[in-house]
Amino acid sequence: MKHAALHHTVLSLFESGNQTASPFAKTNERPLAEEFPLRVLLAEDNAVNQKVAIRFMERLGYRVDTVVNGLEAVTAVESRRYDLVLMDLQMPEMDGLEASRRIRKLPLSPQPKIVALTANAMQGDRELCLAAGMDDYVSKPVKIHEISAAIRRQFGEPVPSAPQTIG
């Protein structure tokens, strides 16, 4: 399959018949971003994986800043406060494990939560991620419910919704 065809196929998975409809219009669910308002950084060098992750995060209600390698991720975290970093492991210039180690050494309070997004699903990979300072691990191909579950695990109780008045 050619790259362009694969790209089109992946993006078409996220398109709906009605482009203006909210992804939450069919249910009474609030977007996850309303429950957990977070500033998010995505560190991913693969353009298709980046677009898929951005689409998922947008469907959850988030805007995402992106970088394409671990060195850029460290620089971004140094210059702006992030609550969550979604970190690919295999990137040029600096991999996600080293970037996570360096982020953990920064004098930040609070430190961002770092969730690995990786194709490495071998025995011991999760432990390597945790040892490098990552907080959670999601295997590729990433699914939206797995990202949502990782956010819920890392950030605990959601921000309460505004009380509904009956009047």
PDB file of C-alpha atoms in Angstrom:
ATOM      1  CA  MET A   1       0.000   0.000   0.000  1.00  0.00           C
ATOM      2  CA  LYS A   2       1.391   3.396  -0.927  1.00  0.00           C
ATOM      3  CA  HIS A   3       1.989   5.955   1.812  1.00  0.00           C
ATOM      4  CA  ALA A   4      -0.642   8.342   0.408  1.00  0.00           C
ATOM      5  CA  ALA A   5      -3.264   5.591   0.251  1.00  0.00           C
ATOM      6  CA  LEU A   6      -2.483   4.482   3.794  1.00  0.00           C
ATOM      7  CA  HIS A   7      -2.647   8.072   5.004  1.00  0.00           C
ATOM      8  CA  HIS A   8      -6.035   8.593   3.295  1.00  0.00           C
ATOM      9  CA  THR A   9      -7.390   5.329   4.723  1.00  0.00           C
ATOM     10  CA  VAL A  10      -6.297   6.150   8.272  1.00  0.00           C
ATOM     11  CA  LEU A  11      -7.733   9.663   8.122  1.00  0.00           C
ATOM     12  CA  SER A  12     -11.004   8.392   6.631  1.00  0.00           C
ATOM     13  CA  LEU A  13     -11.492   6.244   9.730  1.00  0.00           C
ATOM     14  CA  PHE A  14     -12.025   9.430  11.696  1.00  0.00           C
ATOM     15  CA  GLU A  15     -14.305  11.233   9.271  1.00  0.00           C
ATOM     16  CA  SER A  16     -18.030  11.173   9.870  1.00  0.00           C
ATOM     17  CA  GLY A  17     -20.876  11.887   7.506  1.00  0.00           C
ATOM     18  CA  ASN A  18     -21.676  15.134   9.299  1.00  0.00           C
ATOM     19  CA  GLN A  19     -18.494  17.157   9.723  1.00  0.00           C
ATOM     20  CA  THR A  20     -20.129  19.703  12.025  1.00  0.00           C
ATOM     21  CA  ALA A  21     -21.483  17.216  14.536  1.00  0.00           C
ATOM     22  CA  SER A  22     -19.674  16.944  17.837  1.00  0.00           C
ATOM     23  CA  PRO A  23     -18.204  13.510  18.549  1.00  0.00           C
ATOM     24  CA  PHE A  24     -20.189  13.670  21.801  1.00  0.00           C
ATOM     25  CA  ALA A  25     -23.545  14.557  20.207  1.00  0.00           C
ATOM     26  CA  LYS A  26     -24.805  10.955  20.361  1.00  0.00           C
ATOM     27  CA  THR A  27     -24.288  10.606  24.117  1.00  0.00           C
ATOM     28  CA  ASN A  28     -24.592  12.677  27.243  1.00  0.00           C
ATOM     29  CA  GLU A  29     -20.850  12.341  27.864  1.00  0.00           C
ATOM     30  CA  ARG A  30     -18.721  15.387  28.400  1.00  0.00           C
ATOM     31  CA  PRO A  31     -15.502  15.575  26.400  1.00  0.00           C
ATOM     32  CA  LEU A  32     -12.660  14.167  28.477  1.00  0.00           C
ATOM     33  CA  ALA A  33     -10.934  17.568  28.271  1.00  0.00           C
ATOM     34  CA  GLU A  34     -13.782  19.063  30.315  1.00  0.00           C
ATOM     35  CA  GLU A  35     -13.282  16.448  33.027  1.00  0.00           C
ATOM     36  CA  PHE A  36      -9.488  16.677  32.875  1.00  0.00           C
ATOM     37  CA  PRO A  37      -8.419  20.079  31.475  1.00  0.00           C
ATOM     38  CA  LEU A  38      -4.810  19.460  30.420  1.00  0.00           C
ATOM     39  CA  ARG A  39      -2.097  21.093  28.343  1.00  0.00           C
ATOM     40  CA  VAL A  40      -0.781  18.275  26.124  1.00  0.00           C
ATOM     41  CA  LEU A  41       2.469  17.775  24.200  1.00  0.00           C
ATOM     42  CA  LEU A  42       2.787  15.012  21.593  1.00  0.00           C
ATOM     43  CA  ALA A  43       6.316  13.840  20.740  1.00  0.00           C
ATOM     44  CA  GLU A  44       6.005  11.696  17.585  1.00  0.00           C
ATOM     45  CA  ASP A  45       8.199  11.666  14.475  1.00  0.00           C
ATOM     46  CA  ASN A  46       5.946   9.611  12.176  1.00  0.00           C
ATOM     47  CA  ALA A  47       3.515  11.913  10.327  1.00  0.00           C
ATOM     48  CA  VAL A  48       0.699   9.339  10.090  1.00  0.00           C
ATOM     49  CA  ASN A  49       0.985   8.345  13.763  1.00  0.00           C
ATOM     50  CA  GLN A  50       1.095  12.034  14.662  1.00  0.00           C
ATOM     51  CA  LYS A  51      -2.120  12.766  12.737  1.00  0.00           C
ATOM     52  CA  VAL A  52      -3.894   9.778  14.275  1.00  0.00           C
ATOM     53  CA  ALA A  53      -2.890  10.809  17.815  1.00  0.00           C
ATOM     54  CA  ILE A  54      -3.909  14.423  17.168  1.00  0.00           C
ATOM     55  CA  ARG A  55      -7.319  13.292  15.840  1.00  0.00           C
ATOM     56  CA  PHE A  56      -7.864  11.115  18.896  1.00  0.00           C
ATOM     57  CA  MET A  57      -6.938  13.941  21.246  1.00  0.00           C
ATOM     58  CA  GLU A  58      -9.190  16.377  19.360  1.00  0.00           C
ATOM     59  CA  ARG A  59     -12.075  13.906  19.675  1.00  0.00           C
ATOM     60  CA  LEU A  60     -11.410  13.903  23.423  1.00  0.00           C
ATOM     61  CA  GLY A  61     -11.568  17.714  23.387  1.00  0.00           C
ATOM     62  CA  TYR A  62      -7.849  18.527  23.572  1.00  0.00           C
ATOM     63  CA  ARG A  63      -5.605  20.828  21.566  1.00  0.00           C
ATOM     64  CA  VAL A  64      -2.133  19.345  21.219  1.00  0.00           C
ATOM     65  CA  ASP A  65       1.305  20.872  20.693  1.00  0.00           C
ATOM     66  CA  THR A  66       3.588  18.626  18.627  1.00  0.00           C
ATOM     67  CA  VAL A  67       7.306  17.986  18.327  1.00  0.00           C
ATOM     68  CA  VAL A  68       9.130  15.404  16.206  1.00  0.00           C
ATOM     69  CA  ASN A  69      11.962  14.206  18.457  1.00  0.00           C
ATOM     70  CA  GLY A  70      12.973  13.821  22.066  1.00  0.00           C
ATOM     71  CA  LEU A  71      15.294  16.822  22.073  1.00  0.00           C
ATOM     72  CA  GLU A  72      12.414  19.069  20.956  1.00  0.00           C
ATOM     73  CA  ALA A  73      10.227  17.490  23.650  1.00  0.00           C
ATOM     74  CA  VAL A  74      12.708  18.393  26.395  1.00  0.00           C
ATOM     75  CA  THR A  75      13.026  21.942  25.033  1.00  0.00           C
ATOM     76  CA  ALA A  76       9.235  22.327  24.842  1.00  0.00           C
ATOM     77  CA  VAL A  77       8.754  21.117  28.427  1.00  0.00           C
ATOM     78  CA  GLU A  78      11.483  23.509  29.612  1.00  0.00           C
ATOM     79  CA  SER A  79       9.791  26.478  27.955  1.00  0.00           C
ATOM     80  CA  ARG A  80       6.110  25.768  28.656  1.00  0.00           C
ATOM     81  CA  ARG A  81       4.196  23.963  31.376  1.00  0.00           C
ATOM     82  CA  TYR A  82       2.592  20.739  30.178  1.00  0.00           C
ATOM     83  CA  ASP A  83       0.372  18.454  32.213  1.00  0.00           C
ATOM     84  CA  LEU A  84       0.732  15.486  29.856  1.00  0.00           C
ATOM     85  CA  VAL A  85       3.404  14.393  27.392  1.00  0.00           C
ATOM     86  CA  LEU A  86       2.515  11.611  24.944  1.00  0.00           C
ATOM     87  CA  MET A  87       5.960  10.257  24.045  1.00  0.00           C
ATOM     88  CA  ASP A  88       6.959   7.972  21.193  1.00  0.00           C
ATOM     89  CA  LEU A  89       9.961   5.830  22.099  1.00  0.00           C
ATOM     90  CA  GLN A  90      11.805   5.618  18.785  1.00  0.00           C
ATOM     91  CA  MET A  91      12.572   9.097  17.459  1.00  0.00           C
ATOM     92  CA  PRO A  92      15.583  10.713  15.797  1.00  0.00           C
ATOM     93  CA  GLU A  93      18.110  12.878  17.669  1.00  0.00           C
ATOM     94  CA  MET A  94      16.928  11.669  21.092  1.00  0.00           C
ATOM     95  CA  ASP A  95      14.625   8.749  21.849  1.00  0.00           C
ATOM     96  CA  GLY A  96      11.661   8.920  24.180  1.00  0.00           C
ATOM     97  CA  LEU A  97      13.392   7.094  27.026  1.00  0.00           C
ATOM     98  CA  GLU A  98      16.286   9.575  27.175  1.00  0.00           C
ATOM     99  CA  ALA A  99      13.909  12.519  26.738  1.00  0.00           C
ATOM    100  CA  SER A 100      11.859  11.249  29.696  1.00  0.00           C
ATOM    101  CA  ARG A 101      14.983  10.890  31.850  1.00  0.00           C
ATOM    102  CA  ARG A 102      15.984  14.471  31.028  1.00  0.00           C
ATOM    103  CA  ILE A 103      12.495  15.839  31.674  1.00  0.00           C
ATOM    104  CA  ARG A 104      12.502  14.151  35.088  1.00  0.00           C
ATOM    105  CA  LYS A 105      15.765  15.955  35.932  1.00  0.00           C
ATOM    106  CA  LEU A 106      14.250  19.374  35.186  1.00  0.00           C
ATOM    107  CA  PRO A 107      13.337  21.477  38.251  1.00  0.00           C
ATOM    108  CA  LEU A 108       9.616  21.469  37.462  1.00  0.00           C
ATOM    109  CA  SER A 109       6.782  21.431  39.927  1.00  0.00           C
ATOM    110  CA  PRO A 110       4.595  19.730  39.150  1.00  0.00           C
ATOM    111  CA  GLN A 111       6.291  17.402  36.702  1.00  0.00           C
ATOM    112  CA  PRO A 112       4.219  16.456  33.644  1.00  0.00           C
ATOM    113  CA  LYS A 113       2.787  12.967  33.375  1.00  0.00           C
ATOM    114  CA  ILE A 114       4.564  11.094  30.560  1.00  0.00           C
ATOM    115  CA  VAL A 115       2.725   8.347  28.681  1.00  0.00           C
ATOM    116  CA  ALA A 116       4.709   6.186  26.260  1.00  0.00           C
ATOM    117  CA  LEU A 117       3.151   5.586  22.847  1.00  0.00           C
ATOM    118  CA  THR A 118       5.101   2.718  21.388  1.00  0.00           C
ATOM    119  CA  ALA A 119       5.118  -0.134  18.934  1.00  0.00           C
ATOM    120  CA  ASN A 120       7.390  -1.976  21.392  1.00  0.00           C
ATOM    121  CA  ALA A 121       5.090  -4.450  23.064  1.00  0.00           C
ATOM    122  CA  MET A 122       7.714  -6.944  24.171  1.00  0.00           C
ATOM    123  CA  GLN A 123       8.151  -8.326  27.676  1.00  0.00           C
ATOM    124  CA  GLY A 124      10.102  -5.784  29.706  1.00  0.00           C
ATOM    125  CA  ASP A 125       9.319  -2.722  27.552  1.00  0.00           C
ATOM    126  CA  ARG A 126       6.817  -1.370  30.053  1.00  0.00           C
ATOM    127  CA  GLU A 127       9.387  -1.711  32.828  1.00  0.00           C
ATOM    128  CA  LEU A 128      11.991   0.160  30.716  1.00  0.00           C
ATOM    129  CA  CYS A 129       9.513   3.001  30.238  1.00  0.00           C
ATOM    130  CA  LEU A 130       8.705   3.204  33.941  1.00  0.00           C
ATOM    131  CA  ALA A 131      12.408   3.055  34.864  1.00  0.00           C
ATOM    132  CA  ALA A 132      13.055   6.013  32.517  1.00  0.00           C
ATOM    133  CA  GLY A 133      10.492   8.077  34.430  1.00  0.00           C
ATOM    134  CA  MET A 134       7.422   7.508  32.294  1.00  0.00           C
ATOM    135  CA  ASP A 135       4.139   7.170  34.150  1.00  0.00           C
ATOM    136  CA  ASP A 136       2.193   4.936  31.785  1.00  0.00           C
ATOM    137  CA  TYR A 137       2.457   2.944  28.582  1.00  0.00           C
ATOM    138  CA  VAL A 138       0.109   2.558  25.590  1.00  0.00           C
ATOM    139  CA  SER A 139       0.955   0.143  22.758  1.00  0.00           C
ATOM    140  CA  LYS A 140       0.571   1.048  19.087  1.00  0.00           C
ATOM    141  CA  PRO A 141      -1.601   0.908  17.185  1.00  0.00           C
ATOM    142  CA  VAL A 142      -3.086   3.315  19.699  1.00  0.00           C
ATOM    143  CA  LYS A 143      -6.832   3.240  20.285  1.00  0.00           C
ATOM    144  CA  ILE A 144      -8.796   6.227  21.572  1.00  0.00           C
ATOM    145  CA  HIS A 145     -10.164   4.333  24.577  1.00  0.00           C
ATOM    146  CA  GLU A 146      -6.599   3.384  25.599  1.00  0.00           C
ATOM    147  CA  ILE A 147      -5.482   7.031  25.583  1.00  0.00           C
ATOM    148  CA  SER A 148      -8.616   7.989  27.501  1.00  0.00           C
ATOM    149  CA  ALA A 149      -7.976   5.239  30.064  1.00  0.00           C
ATOM    150  CA  ALA A 150      -4.339   6.333  30.494  1.00  0.00           C
ATOM    151  CA  ILE A 151      -5.459   9.918  31.142  1.00  0.00           C
ATOM    152  CA  ARG A 152      -7.987   8.726  33.711  1.00  0.00           C
ATOM    153  CA  ARG A 153      -5.370   6.532  35.427  1.00  0.00           C
ATOM    154  CA  GLN A 154      -2.859   9.359  35.633  1.00  0.00           C
ATOM    155  CA  PHE A 155      -5.117  12.231  36.634  1.00  0.00           C
ATOM    156  CA  GLY A 156      -7.571  10.474  38.950  1.00  0.00           C
ATOM    157  CA  GLU A 157     -10.803  12.181  39.786  1.00  0.00           C
ATOM    158  CA  PRO A 158     -12.267  14.413  37.074  1.00  0.00           C
ATOM    159  CA  VAL A 159     -13.108  18.065  37.523  1.00  0.00           C
ATOM    160  CA  PRO A 160     -16.792  18.123  38.552  1.00  0.00           C
ATOM    161  CA  SER A 161     -19.238  19.298  35.932  1.00  0.00           C
ATOM    162  CA  ALA A 162     -21.212  22.464  36.511  1.00  0.00           C
ATOM    163  CA  PRO A 163     -24.369  21.744  38.491  1.00  0.00           C
ATOM    164  CA  GLN A 164     -27.455  21.519  36.348  1.00  0.00           C
ATOM    165  CA  THR A 165     -30.221  23.872  37.361  1.00  0.00           C
ATOM    166  CA  ILE A 166     -33.827  23.081  36.823  1.00  0.00           C
ATOM    167  CA  GLY A 167     -35.850  26.093  36.444  1.00  0.00           C
TER     168      GLY A 167
END
